[in-house]
Structures are given as structure tokens and as C-alpha cells.
Amino acid sequence: MFTSFKTEHAGGFIEYRTEELTGLRTRICPERLKRGIGGAYVPAYSNEGCPFCPDHIEEVTPVFPDGKRICVGESITFPNLYPFAAYHVVTSITHEHTVSRFTPRQIADALRGQVVALEKQTGYVSINWNYLPSAGASLPHPHLQGLCDKAPDTLPARYLSAGAGYPGLHGKKYFEHVREYEEQNKRDLPGTRMFWYANPVPVGEREIRCLLPLTTIQEFRRVLEVFADDLVTILGFYQDLGTSAFNMAIFFGTDEDRDHFSAFCSLISRINPNPLSTSDTAFMERLHLEPVILTLPEDLADTWRESLKN
């Protein structure tokens, strides 16, 4: 499923990995953890003037063409004032401006609001989450962003394109083989209700993926509650590792992709908001499009297994 080679140096090694299907490449450098580029989470976010807080959200956020917003539990979904997709919606997840631990109900309600807003769109849909400013969130108030465009974005497009001929050659979808391979190599995360694993060719630090048993966003309704429950567990694991900030994306296909593509979620940890921390995204990630990863996926999966014993 992937190839790798190591280059030794005085302080350790660099491992270069390439995902065979897509050609995605990453380099893993565990010794760089010793640089101490991260730090403890320092929350210092005032809710003054926040457009997503209850006192302001209905006054300053836009509405859909029917004059309404989508309200599910605490969550409120509305069009994005500054879209970067053909169809772009935002979901404020909670009433609270800052949250220490999310509940499965909060996540499930917010995801349901996204599904309601996106399921009638035509094209390629994703549900995304930048949590905290160091992960790219323009506002610290927790919120999801849903996108839909006619063409798939770069990452899912690679799996859609390269995976189209995979069943004809191998008798099953690519992601079905991924599941078998990751279970054999013990990068899967046991104890979850859906299939989560430490991606062996990570696109970001501590990448964890979930392979969804579906293709389209319309089907997401039937597993939404289970997914939300698992996601809260995964986020708790990140927090136990000292990570508060993260990025998440759930990529969906269309009915035409059903025979060769499965929807999947990618979750990566980010440097905690801290004035003394260095960004974990630099020229390699942004310009070379080749991430430099600090944590071996195998070590991440082992840490998960150890955490189940406690």
C-alpha cells in the first residue's frame, strides 16, 4: 500500500513514505520532536463581539433564501459571508465561546445541521473543522464549514481518479484493501465503533483517518451519531497527548463514484495556540506539498493501545 526508505543521520533517521495509489509523499523525522516547537494550550479568547455567540448570531449572520437558519440542538447553520466554494455554509457548534471537551450530542447536532444544508447540493461535498486559531480558525468560537463544488478537491480527487480502476484489478474498492492492510499492521485503533487508523503516509501531524461505510453525504445520516461518539473519543485522545488544536475534513463522493470510492475523514493535530510556539506548516508543506511529520504512525497506534489499558 506504500513504499518507504530511510536515510540515517547523526541524530537518527528520516523516513520517506509514498502512498502507492496516489503518489502522495511524506517524510517522517521523529527527532524533530526534540526541538520543542509546541507548548501548552494558552486560552485567552474574549467573547466580546463574537458573531457566533448567542447574543449576536441572529443579528449578524446571514440566512438561507427561505429567510431561515438551520437550528439543531445548540448548533446554528447559515451561509458563509465570505465563501471560497460554490456553496459554503457555516455551523456554530455550541452556545459556549470556548469548550474544554465536546459532547457527542453537540457534535452530532452540528453535523446534522451540515447534512441538512448540504445534502441537496450537486457535486462534491466536504465537512470541515479548523479548531482554534493555530489551526486556521478565523474565530475561536467552535464552528464547522461545509463546502460543495462541481469538481472534487485535490486530496479526494487523487483517490477518485486513481481508485476508479482499482476494483477491476483487485476485485474490491481501494479503501476495503486499506482496512485489511491496516488491521494486519496494527495501525487500527481498537475500541472505536467505526474503523479509525493512524494513516501510514500522513498528510499532517498525528493523522488519524476514519473509513466510512458509505459514499455520499445523504448516507451519512445513518452513521452520524456513531461517528460523533467516536470523534469525541479521538479528540479526547489528542487532548491527552497535549494537543488542543486540530483540523478535520470529511470527504464525500457522488452516486457515480459508489463502485470505487468510500467517504473518509482525515483528522490532524496542530500546534497549540501559544505565543512561544512555532508553526507546524512551513515551506515543505505549503510550497513543496510534502509534509514533514514528527510522529511515526506506528507509535501513534501503539500509544492508543496503551491508553486502552488505563
PDB file of C-alpha atoms in Angstrom:
ATOM      1  CA  MET A   1       0.000   0.000   0.000  1.00  0.00           C
ATOM      2  CA  PHE A   2       3.008   2.293   0.453  1.00  0.00           C
ATOM      3  CA  THR A   3       6.757   2.250  -0.048  1.00  0.00           C
ATOM      4  CA  SER A   4       9.386   3.664   2.273  1.00  0.00           C
ATOM      5  CA  PHE A   5      13.110   4.120   2.652  1.00  0.00           C
ATOM      6  CA  LYS A   6      15.245   5.587   5.411  1.00  0.00           C
ATOM      7  CA  THR A   7      18.178   7.951   5.414  1.00  0.00           C
ATOM      8  CA  GLU A   8      20.348   7.763   8.508  1.00  0.00           C
ATOM      9  CA  HIS A   9      21.974  10.849  10.013  1.00  0.00           C
ATOM     10  CA  ALA A  10      23.942  11.627  13.155  1.00  0.00           C
ATOM     11  CA  GLY A  11      20.852  12.259  15.279  1.00  0.00           C
ATOM     12  CA  GLY A  12      18.621   9.482  13.953  1.00  0.00           C
ATOM     13  CA  PHE A  13      16.809   8.966  10.660  1.00  0.00           C
ATOM     14  CA  ILE A  14      14.409  10.405   8.084  1.00  0.00           C
ATOM     15  CA  GLU A  15      11.835   8.003   6.656  1.00  0.00           C
ATOM     16  CA  TYR A  16      10.375   8.830   3.246  1.00  0.00           C
ATOM     17  CA  ARG A  17       6.998   7.249   2.526  1.00  0.00           C
ATOM     18  CA  THR A  18       4.964   7.233  -0.697  1.00  0.00           C
ATOM     19  CA  GLU A  19       1.381   6.048  -0.960  1.00  0.00           C
ATOM     20  CA  GLU A  20       1.300   3.724  -3.961  1.00  0.00           C
ATOM     21  CA  LEU A  21      -2.201   4.539  -5.224  1.00  0.00           C
ATOM     22  CA  THR A  22      -1.989   8.337  -5.180  1.00  0.00           C
ATOM     23  CA  GLY A  23       1.716   9.115  -5.160  1.00  0.00           C
ATOM     24  CA  LEU A  24       1.256  11.214  -2.002  1.00  0.00           C
ATOM     25  CA  ARG A  25       4.588  11.607  -0.222  1.00  0.00           C
ATOM     26  CA  THR A  26       5.605  12.471   3.308  1.00  0.00           C
ATOM     27  CA  ARG A  27       8.803  12.447   5.343  1.00  0.00           C
ATOM     28  CA  ILE A  28       8.851  11.419   8.998  1.00  0.00           C
ATOM     29  CA  CYS A  29      11.506  12.878  11.287  1.00  0.00           C
ATOM     30  CA  PRO A  30      10.873  11.803  14.928  1.00  0.00           C
ATOM     31  CA  GLU A  31      13.990  13.552  16.264  1.00  0.00           C
ATOM     32  CA  ARG A  32      12.479  16.924  15.377  1.00  0.00           C
ATOM     33  CA  LEU A  33      10.128  16.466  18.338  1.00  0.00           C
ATOM     34  CA  LYS A  34      13.123  17.376  20.500  1.00  0.00           C
ATOM     35  CA  ARG A  35      13.016  20.922  19.117  1.00  0.00           C
ATOM     36  CA  GLY A  36      10.103  21.661  21.444  1.00  0.00           C
ATOM     37  CA  ILE A  37       8.196  23.688  18.844  1.00  0.00           C
ATOM     38  CA  GLY A  38       4.910  23.234  20.691  1.00  0.00           C
ATOM     39  CA  GLY A  39       3.695  24.403  24.056  1.00  0.00           C
ATOM     40  CA  ALA A  40       0.800  24.127  26.438  1.00  0.00           C
ATOM     41  CA  TYR A  41      -2.550  25.471  25.291  1.00  0.00           C
ATOM     42  CA  VAL A  42      -3.000  29.051  26.460  1.00  0.00           C
ATOM     43  CA  PRO A  43      -6.694  30.027  26.139  1.00  0.00           C
ATOM     44  CA  ALA A  44      -7.144  33.775  26.045  1.00  0.00           C
ATOM     45  CA  TYR A  45     -10.158  34.409  23.849  1.00  0.00           C
ATOM     46  CA  SER A  46     -12.694  37.040  24.788  1.00  0.00           C
ATOM     47  CA  ASN A  47     -16.244  36.527  23.566  1.00  0.00           C
ATOM     48  CA  GLU A  48     -16.731  40.271  23.167  1.00  0.00           C
ATOM     49  CA  GLY A  49     -18.296  40.946  19.782  1.00  0.00           C
ATOM     50  CA  CYS A  50     -18.146  37.298  18.699  1.00  0.00           C
ATOM     51  CA  PRO A  51     -20.688  36.853  15.850  1.00  0.00           C
ATOM     52  CA  PHE A  52     -21.299  33.198  16.760  1.00  0.00           C
ATOM     53  CA  CYS A  53     -22.233  33.780  20.411  1.00  0.00           C
ATOM     54  CA  PRO A  54     -25.970  33.704  21.291  1.00  0.00           C
ATOM     55  CA  ASP A  55     -26.213  37.468  21.824  1.00  0.00           C
ATOM     56  CA  HIS A  56     -25.137  38.255  18.259  1.00  0.00           C
ATOM     57  CA  ILE A  57     -25.586  35.251  15.964  1.00  0.00           C
ATOM     58  CA  GLU A  58     -29.136  36.037  14.854  1.00  0.00           C
ATOM     59  CA  GLU A  59     -28.312  39.691  14.319  1.00  0.00           C
ATOM     60  CA  VAL A  60     -25.154  39.463  12.221  1.00  0.00           C
ATOM     61  CA  THR A  61     -25.156  36.113  10.393  1.00  0.00           C
ATOM     62  CA  PRO A  62     -26.912  35.687   7.021  1.00  0.00           C
ATOM     63  CA  VAL A  63     -29.911  33.458   6.323  1.00  0.00           C
ATOM     64  CA  PHE A  64     -30.760  30.988   3.573  1.00  0.00           C
ATOM     65  CA  PRO A  65     -33.060  32.024   0.686  1.00  0.00           C
ATOM     66  CA  ASP A  66     -36.106  30.946   2.728  1.00  0.00           C
ATOM     67  CA  GLY A  67     -35.190  33.584   5.354  1.00  0.00           C
ATOM     68  CA  LYS A  68     -34.190  30.982   7.954  1.00  0.00           C
ATOM     69  CA  ARG A  69     -31.154  29.348   9.525  1.00  0.00           C
ATOM     70  CA  ILE A  70     -30.902  25.633  10.325  1.00  0.00           C
ATOM     71  CA  CYS A  71     -31.098  25.024  14.076  1.00  0.00           C
ATOM     72  CA  VAL A  72     -30.345  21.572  15.528  1.00  0.00           C
ATOM     73  CA  GLY A  73     -29.800  21.441  19.281  1.00  0.00           C
ATOM     74  CA  GLU A  74     -27.244  24.122  20.179  1.00  0.00           C
ATOM     75  CA  SER A  75     -25.983  24.326  16.600  1.00  0.00           C
ATOM     76  CA  ILE A  76     -26.970  27.002  14.089  1.00  0.00           C
ATOM     77  CA  THR A  77     -26.118  26.692  10.380  1.00  0.00           C
ATOM     78  CA  PHE A  78     -26.114  29.566   7.894  1.00  0.00           C
ATOM     79  CA  PRO A  79     -24.426  30.654   4.616  1.00  0.00           C
ATOM     80  CA  ASN A  80     -20.812  31.810   4.785  1.00  0.00           C
ATOM     81  CA  LEU A  81     -20.471  35.571   4.257  1.00  0.00           C
ATOM     82  CA  TYR A  82     -17.022  35.070   2.720  1.00  0.00           C
ATOM     83  CA  PRO A  83     -17.272  31.824   0.694  1.00  0.00           C
ATOM     84  CA  PHE A  84     -14.390  30.084  -1.053  1.00  0.00           C
ATOM     85  CA  ALA A  85     -16.539  27.377  -2.658  1.00  0.00           C
ATOM     86  CA  ALA A  86     -19.540  27.414  -4.977  1.00  0.00           C
ATOM     87  CA  TYR A  87     -21.676  26.538  -1.945  1.00  0.00           C
ATOM     88  CA  HIS A  88     -20.272  27.274   1.513  1.00  0.00           C
ATOM     89  CA  VAL A  89     -22.069  27.060   4.862  1.00  0.00           C
ATOM     90  CA  VAL A  90     -21.010  27.539   8.483  1.00  0.00           C
ATOM     91  CA  THR A  91     -22.290  25.790  11.601  1.00  0.00           C
ATOM     92  CA  SER A  92     -21.765  27.318  15.038  1.00  0.00           C
ATOM     93  CA  ILE A  93     -21.460  24.167  17.168  1.00  0.00           C
ATOM     94  CA  THR A  94     -22.182  25.403  20.685  1.00  0.00           C
ATOM     95  CA  HIS A  95     -23.544  28.327  22.642  1.00  0.00           C
ATOM     96  CA  GLU A  96     -20.241  28.450  24.533  1.00  0.00           C
ATOM     97  CA  HIS A  97     -17.432  30.565  23.118  1.00  0.00           C
ATOM     98  CA  THR A  98     -14.709  28.209  24.372  1.00  0.00           C
ATOM     99  CA  VAL A  99     -15.141  24.499  25.053  1.00  0.00           C
ATOM    100  CA  SER A 100     -12.832  22.207  27.011  1.00  0.00           C
ATOM    101  CA  ARG A 101     -14.495  18.925  25.974  1.00  0.00           C
ATOM    102  CA  PHE A 102     -17.229  18.457  23.385  1.00  0.00           C
ATOM    103  CA  THR A 103     -20.124  16.070  23.931  1.00  0.00           C
ATOM    104  CA  PRO A 104     -21.282  13.541  21.312  1.00  0.00           C
ATOM    105  CA  ARG A 105     -24.635  15.343  21.199  1.00  0.00           C
ATOM    106  CA  GLN A 106     -23.032  18.693  20.382  1.00  0.00           C
ATOM    107  CA  ILE A 107     -21.009  17.143  17.548  1.00  0.00           C
ATOM    108  CA  ALA A 108     -23.896  15.061  16.191  1.00  0.00           C
ATOM    109  CA  ASP A 109     -26.271  18.047  16.147  1.00  0.00           C
ATOM    110  CA  ALA A 110     -23.730  20.231  14.354  1.00  0.00           C
ATOM    111  CA  LEU A 111     -23.035  17.517  11.778  1.00  0.00           C
ATOM    112  CA  ARG A 112     -26.758  17.049  11.225  1.00  0.00           C
ATOM    113  CA  GLY A 113     -27.104  20.768  10.544  1.00  0.00           C
ATOM    114  CA  GLN A 114     -24.357  20.471   7.943  1.00  0.00           C
ATOM    115  CA  VAL A 115     -26.055  17.487   6.300  1.00  0.00           C
ATOM    116  CA  VAL A 116     -29.381  19.319   6.075  1.00  0.00           C
ATOM    117  CA  ALA A 117     -27.645  22.277   4.425  1.00  0.00           C
ATOM    118  CA  LEU A 118     -25.536  20.208   2.015  1.00  0.00           C
ATOM    119  CA  GLU A 119     -27.472  17.084   1.075  1.00  0.00           C
ATOM    120  CA  LYS A 120     -29.474  18.702  -1.747  1.00  0.00           C
ATOM    121  CA  GLN A 121     -26.390  20.155  -3.426  1.00  0.00           C
ATOM    122  CA  THR A 122     -24.983  18.663  -6.623  1.00  0.00           C
ATOM    123  CA  GLY A 123     -21.263  17.970  -6.677  1.00  0.00           C
ATOM    124  CA  TYR A 124     -18.509  17.056  -4.244  1.00  0.00           C
ATOM    125  CA  VAL A 125     -19.192  17.795  -0.602  1.00  0.00           C
ATOM    126  CA  SER A 126     -16.911  18.057   2.411  1.00  0.00           C
ATOM    127  CA  ILE A 127     -17.489  18.908   6.080  1.00  0.00           C
ATOM    128  CA  ASN A 128     -14.524  20.676   7.671  1.00  0.00           C
ATOM    129  CA  TRP A 129     -13.343  21.927  11.039  1.00  0.00           C
ATOM    130  CA  ASN A 130     -10.487  24.280  11.959  1.00  0.00           C
ATOM    131  CA  TYR A 131     -10.347  24.297  15.745  1.00  0.00           C
ATOM    132  CA  LEU A 132      -8.528  27.240  17.326  1.00  0.00           C
ATOM    133  CA  PRO A 133      -6.545  29.993  15.564  1.00  0.00           C
ATOM    134  CA  SER A 134      -3.318  27.983  15.259  1.00  0.00           C
ATOM    135  CA  ALA A 135      -5.314  25.527  13.118  1.00  0.00           C
ATOM    136  CA  GLY A 136      -6.530  28.329  10.862  1.00  0.00           C
ATOM    137  CA  ALA A 137      -9.788  29.219  12.601  1.00  0.00           C
ATOM    138  CA  SER A 138     -10.650  32.864  11.967  1.00  0.00           C
ATOM    139  CA  LEU A 139     -12.813  32.778  15.096  1.00  0.00           C
ATOM    140  CA  PRO A 140     -12.100  30.728  18.240  1.00  0.00           C
ATOM    141  CA  HIS A 141     -15.819  30.004  18.723  1.00  0.00           C
ATOM    142  CA  PRO A 142     -16.091  26.351  17.558  1.00  0.00           C
ATOM    143  CA  HIS A 143     -17.661  26.011  14.106  1.00  0.00           C
ATOM    144  CA  LEU A 144     -17.830  23.663  11.122  1.00  0.00           C
ATOM    145  CA  GLN A 145     -17.631  24.618   7.465  1.00  0.00           C
ATOM    146  CA  GLY A 146     -19.385  22.744   4.677  1.00  0.00           C
ATOM    147  CA  LEU A 147     -18.260  23.048   1.063  1.00  0.00           C
ATOM    148  CA  CYS A 148     -19.654  21.877  -2.263  1.00  0.00           C
ATOM    149  CA  ASP A 149     -18.062  22.300  -5.692  1.00  0.00           C
ATOM    150  CA  LYS A 150     -18.638  20.672  -9.079  1.00  0.00           C
ATOM    151  CA  ALA A 151     -15.169  19.079  -9.051  1.00  0.00           C
ATOM    152  CA  PRO A 152     -13.506  17.291  -6.112  1.00  0.00           C
ATOM    153  CA  ASP A 153     -10.667  18.981  -4.254  1.00  0.00           C
ATOM    154  CA  THR A 154      -7.079  17.820  -4.727  1.00  0.00           C
ATOM    155  CA  LEU A 155      -6.838  15.160  -1.995  1.00  0.00           C
ATOM    156  CA  PRO A 156     -10.110  13.294  -2.666  1.00  0.00           C
ATOM    157  CA  ALA A 157      -9.571  13.755  -6.422  1.00  0.00           C
ATOM    158  CA  ARG A 158      -6.432  11.630  -6.199  1.00  0.00           C
ATOM    159  CA  TYR A 159      -8.344   8.766  -4.604  1.00  0.00           C
ATOM    160  CA  LEU A 160     -11.262   9.154  -7.001  1.00  0.00           C
ATOM    161  CA  SER A 161      -9.062   9.172 -10.090  1.00  0.00           C
ATOM    162  CA  ALA A 162      -6.534   6.515  -9.104  1.00  0.00           C
ATOM    163  CA  GLY A 163      -9.156   4.350  -7.433  1.00  0.00           C
ATOM    164  CA  ALA A 164     -11.526   4.206 -10.421  1.00  0.00           C
ATOM    165  CA  GLY A 165      -9.776   1.208 -11.964  1.00  0.00           C
ATOM    166  CA  TYR A 166      -8.835  -0.462  -8.674  1.00  0.00           C
ATOM    167  CA  PRO A 167     -11.853  -2.815  -8.316  1.00  0.00           C
ATOM    168  CA  GLY A 168     -11.320  -4.172 -11.819  1.00  0.00           C
ATOM    169  CA  LEU A 169      -7.718  -5.069 -10.991  1.00  0.00           C
ATOM    170  CA  HIS A 170      -8.120  -6.231  -7.396  1.00  0.00           C
ATOM    171  CA  GLY A 171     -11.757  -7.285  -7.008  1.00  0.00           C
ATOM    172  CA  LYS A 172     -12.654  -4.719  -4.337  1.00  0.00           C
ATOM    173  CA  LYS A 173     -12.519  -0.999  -3.614  1.00  0.00           C
ATOM    174  CA  TYR A 174      -9.178   0.503  -2.622  1.00  0.00           C
ATOM    175  CA  PHE A 175     -10.364   1.507   0.850  1.00  0.00           C
ATOM    176  CA  GLU A 176     -11.542  -2.064   1.528  1.00  0.00           C
ATOM    177  CA  HIS A 177      -7.960  -3.189   0.982  1.00  0.00           C
ATOM    178  CA  VAL A 178      -6.743  -0.316   3.175  1.00  0.00           C
ATOM    179  CA  ARG A 179      -8.846  -1.584   6.064  1.00  0.00           C
ATOM    180  CA  GLU A 180      -7.494  -5.133   5.740  1.00  0.00           C
ATOM    181  CA  TYR A 181      -3.922  -3.853   5.473  1.00  0.00           C
ATOM    182  CA  GLU A 182      -4.141  -1.504   8.456  1.00  0.00           C
ATOM    183  CA  GLU A 183      -5.721  -4.175  10.658  1.00  0.00           C
ATOM    184  CA  GLN A 184      -2.897  -6.586   9.771  1.00  0.00           C
ATOM    185  CA  ASN A 185      -0.257  -3.982  10.556  1.00  0.00           C
ATOM    186  CA  LYS A 186      -1.955  -2.857  13.790  1.00  0.00           C
ATOM    187  CA  ARG A 187      -2.270   0.786  12.887  1.00  0.00           C
ATOM    188  CA  ASP A 188      -6.024   0.494  13.500  1.00  0.00           C
ATOM    189  CA  LEU A 189      -7.499   1.978  16.678  1.00  0.00           C
ATOM    190  CA  PRO A 190      -9.455  -0.743  18.501  1.00  0.00           C
ATOM    191  CA  GLY A 191     -12.293   0.222  20.815  1.00  0.00           C
ATOM    192  CA  THR A 192     -13.949   2.586  18.327  1.00  0.00           C
ATOM    193  CA  ARG A 193     -17.296   1.758  16.762  1.00  0.00           C
ATOM    194  CA  MET A 194     -16.200   2.739  13.249  1.00  0.00           C
ATOM    195  CA  PHE A 195     -12.879   1.995  11.561  1.00  0.00           C
ATOM    196  CA  TRP A 196     -10.201   4.521  12.557  1.00  0.00           C
ATOM    197  CA  TYR A 197      -6.481   4.126  11.952  1.00  0.00           C
ATOM    198  CA  ALA A 198      -3.175   6.013  12.095  1.00  0.00           C
ATOM    199  CA  ASN A 199      -2.572   6.804   8.434  1.00  0.00           C
ATOM    200  CA  PRO A 200       0.850   5.374   7.449  1.00  0.00           C
ATOM    201  CA  VAL A 201       1.527   8.186   4.933  1.00  0.00           C
ATOM    202  CA  PRO A 202       0.198  11.127   6.953  1.00  0.00           C
ATOM    203  CA  VAL A 203      -0.704  14.444   5.370  1.00  0.00           C
ATOM    204  CA  GLY A 204      -0.282  16.152   8.748  1.00  0.00           C
ATOM    205  CA  GLU A 205       0.933  15.547  12.285  1.00  0.00           C
ATOM    206  CA  ARG A 206      -0.676  12.569  14.078  1.00  0.00           C
ATOM    207  CA  GLU A 207      -3.103  11.994  11.206  1.00  0.00           C
ATOM    208  CA  ILE A 208      -5.960   9.674  12.104  1.00  0.00           C
ATOM    209  CA  ARG A 209      -8.432   8.569   9.441  1.00  0.00           C
ATOM    210  CA  CYS A 210     -11.891   7.060   9.571  1.00  0.00           C
ATOM    211  CA  LEU A 211     -13.158   4.969   6.665  1.00  0.00           C
ATOM    212  CA  LEU A 212     -16.907   5.493   6.427  1.00  0.00           C
ATOM    213  CA  PRO A 213     -19.166   2.646   5.233  1.00  0.00           C
ATOM    214  CA  LEU A 214     -20.806   4.905   2.649  1.00  0.00           C
ATOM    215  CA  THR A 215     -20.079   7.178  -0.298  1.00  0.00           C
ATOM    216  CA  THR A 216     -22.457  10.167  -0.307  1.00  0.00           C
ATOM    217  CA  ILE A 217     -23.410  12.750   2.276  1.00  0.00           C
ATOM    218  CA  GLN A 218     -27.040  11.622   2.085  1.00  0.00           C
ATOM    219  CA  GLU A 219     -25.955   8.259   3.559  1.00  0.00           C
ATOM    220  CA  PHE A 220     -24.042   9.961   6.371  1.00  0.00           C
ATOM    221  CA  ARG A 221     -27.281  10.394   8.343  1.00  0.00           C
ATOM    222  CA  ARG A 222     -27.398   6.714   9.264  1.00  0.00           C
ATOM    223  CA  VAL A 223     -23.949   6.669  10.932  1.00  0.00           C
ATOM    224  CA  LEU A 224     -23.806  10.253  12.137  1.00  0.00           C
ATOM    225  CA  GLU A 225     -24.440   9.501  15.813  1.00  0.00           C
ATOM    226  CA  VAL A 226     -21.847   6.714  15.910  1.00  0.00           C
ATOM    227  CA  PHE A 227     -19.292   8.876  14.115  1.00  0.00           C
ATOM    228  CA  ALA A 228     -19.839  11.734  16.581  1.00  0.00           C
ATOM    229  CA  ASP A 229     -19.354   9.396  19.538  1.00  0.00           C
ATOM    230  CA  ASP A 230     -16.075   8.103  18.090  1.00  0.00           C
ATOM    231  CA  LEU A 231     -14.875  11.588  17.191  1.00  0.00           C
ATOM    232  CA  VAL A 232     -15.251  12.786  20.780  1.00  0.00           C
ATOM    233  CA  THR A 233     -13.137   9.796  21.872  1.00  0.00           C
ATOM    234  CA  ILE A 234     -10.440  10.609  19.297  1.00  0.00           C
ATOM    235  CA  LEU A 235     -10.388  14.287  20.313  1.00  0.00           C
ATOM    236  CA  GLY A 236     -10.028  13.223  23.935  1.00  0.00           C
ATOM    237  CA  PHE A 237      -7.021  11.120  22.912  1.00  0.00           C
ATOM    238  CA  TYR A 238      -5.481  14.147  21.210  1.00  0.00           C
ATOM    239  CA  GLN A 239      -6.008  16.211  24.348  1.00  0.00           C
ATOM    240  CA  ASP A 240      -4.381  13.521  26.468  1.00  0.00           C
ATOM    241  CA  LEU A 241      -1.351  13.834  24.157  1.00  0.00           C
ATOM    242  CA  GLY A 242      -1.279  17.576  24.833  1.00  0.00           C
ATOM    243  CA  THR A 243      -2.975  18.674  21.604  1.00  0.00           C
ATOM    244  CA  SER A 244      -5.904  21.099  21.658  1.00  0.00           C
ATOM    245  CA  ALA A 245      -5.854  22.490  18.099  1.00  0.00           C
ATOM    246  CA  PHE A 246      -6.727  20.319  15.095  1.00  0.00           C
ATOM    247  CA  ASN A 247      -8.078  20.219  11.548  1.00  0.00           C
ATOM    248  CA  MET A 248     -10.723  17.815  10.305  1.00  0.00           C
ATOM    249  CA  ALA A 249     -12.195  17.107   6.876  1.00  0.00           C
ATOM    250  CA  ILE A 250     -14.820  14.560   5.835  1.00  0.00           C
ATOM    251  CA  PHE A 251     -14.794  13.923   2.079  1.00  0.00           C
ATOM    252  CA  PHE A 252     -17.842  12.535   0.278  1.00  0.00           C
ATOM    253  CA  GLY A 253     -18.291  11.215  -3.252  1.00  0.00           C
ATOM    254  CA  THR A 254     -21.289  11.112  -5.573  1.00  0.00           C
ATOM    255  CA  ASP A 255     -23.597   8.283  -6.643  1.00  0.00           C
ATOM    256  CA  GLU A 256     -21.429   7.821  -9.738  1.00  0.00           C
ATOM    257  CA  ASP A 257     -18.424   7.059  -7.519  1.00  0.00           C
ATOM    258  CA  ARG A 258     -20.107   4.374  -5.449  1.00  0.00           C
ATOM    259  CA  ASP A 259     -18.331   1.408  -7.075  1.00  0.00           C
ATOM    260  CA  HIS A 260     -14.812   2.675  -6.374  1.00  0.00           C
ATOM    261  CA  PHE A 261     -14.854   5.314  -3.609  1.00  0.00           C
ATOM    262  CA  SER A 262     -15.713   5.417   0.077  1.00  0.00           C
ATOM    263  CA  ALA A 263     -16.163   8.593   2.086  1.00  0.00           C
ATOM    264  CA  PHE A 264     -13.438   9.172   4.660  1.00  0.00           C
ATOM    265  CA  CYS A 265     -12.473  11.540   7.454  1.00  0.00           C
ATOM    266  CA  SER A 266      -8.969  12.917   7.991  1.00  0.00           C
ATOM    267  CA  LEU A 267      -8.006  14.438  11.339  1.00  0.00           C
ATOM    268  CA  ILE A 268      -4.639  16.050  12.122  1.00  0.00           C
ATOM    269  CA  SER A 269      -3.276  17.694  15.256  1.00  0.00           C
ATOM    270  CA  ARG A 270      -1.830  21.210  15.162  1.00  0.00           C
ATOM    271  CA  ILE A 271       0.455  23.272  17.361  1.00  0.00           C
ATOM    272  CA  ASN A 272      -1.452  24.682  20.327  1.00  0.00           C
ATOM    273  CA  PRO A 273      -2.155  28.430  20.296  1.00  0.00           C
ATOM    274  CA  ASN A 274       0.790  29.818  22.195  1.00  0.00           C
ATOM    275  CA  PRO A 275       2.923  32.924  21.584  1.00  0.00           C
ATOM    276  CA  LEU A 276       6.081  30.860  22.111  1.00  0.00           C
ATOM    277  CA  SER A 277       5.156  28.097  19.641  1.00  0.00           C
ATOM    278  CA  THR A 278       6.442  27.745  16.077  1.00  0.00           C
ATOM    279  CA  SER A 279       4.006  26.978  13.264  1.00  0.00           C
ATOM    280  CA  ASP A 280       3.962  23.362  12.095  1.00  0.00           C
ATOM    281  CA  THR A 281       3.296  24.479   8.496  1.00  0.00           C
ATOM    282  CA  ALA A 282       6.192  25.942   6.520  1.00  0.00           C
ATOM    283  CA  PHE A 283       7.713  25.800   3.029  1.00  0.00           C
ATOM    284  CA  MET A 284       7.735  21.996   2.821  1.00  0.00           C
ATOM    285  CA  GLU A 285       4.007  21.755   3.490  1.00  0.00           C
ATOM    286  CA  ARG A 286       2.803  24.822   1.612  1.00  0.00           C
ATOM    287  CA  LEU A 287       5.157  25.020  -1.381  1.00  0.00           C
ATOM    288  CA  HIS A 288       6.665  21.554  -1.790  1.00  0.00           C
ATOM    289  CA  LEU A 289       3.278  19.971  -0.865  1.00  0.00           C
ATOM    290  CA  GLU A 290       5.229  17.386   1.125  1.00  0.00           C
ATOM    291  CA  PRO A 291       4.580  17.384   4.874  1.00  0.00           C
ATOM    292  CA  VAL A 292       7.303  16.851   7.461  1.00  0.00           C
ATOM    293  CA  ILE A 293       5.837  14.633  10.196  1.00  0.00           C
ATOM    294  CA  LEU A 294       7.206  14.246  13.724  1.00  0.00           C
ATOM    295  CA  THR A 295       5.250  11.220  14.954  1.00  0.00           C
ATOM    296  CA  LEU A 296       5.525   7.734  13.463  1.00  0.00           C
ATOM    297  CA  PRO A 297       2.009   6.394  12.739  1.00  0.00           C
ATOM    298  CA  GLU A 298       3.011   3.078  14.303  1.00  0.00           C
ATOM    299  CA  ASP A 299       3.944   4.867  17.536  1.00  0.00           C
ATOM    300  CA  LEU A 300       0.631   6.726  17.489  1.00  0.00           C
ATOM    301  CA  ALA A 301      -1.320   3.467  17.177  1.00  0.00           C
ATOM    302  CA  ASP A 302       0.768   1.903  19.972  1.00  0.00           C
ATOM    303  CA  THR A 303       0.035   4.890  22.215  1.00  0.00           C
ATOM    304  CA  TRP A 304      -3.686   4.441  21.517  1.00  0.00           C
ATOM    305  CA  ARG A 305      -3.495   0.765  22.506  1.00  0.00           C
ATOM    306  CA  GLU A 306      -1.624   1.641  25.699  1.00  0.00           C
ATOM    307  CA  SER A 307      -4.273   4.213  26.563  1.00  0.00           C
ATOM    308  CA  LEU A 308      -6.949   1.491  26.431  1.00  0.00           C
ATOM    309  CA  LYS A 309      -5.190  -0.365  29.237  1.00  0.00           C
ATOM    310  CA  ASN A 310      -5.526   2.575  31.659  1.00  0.00           C
TER     311      ASN A 310
END
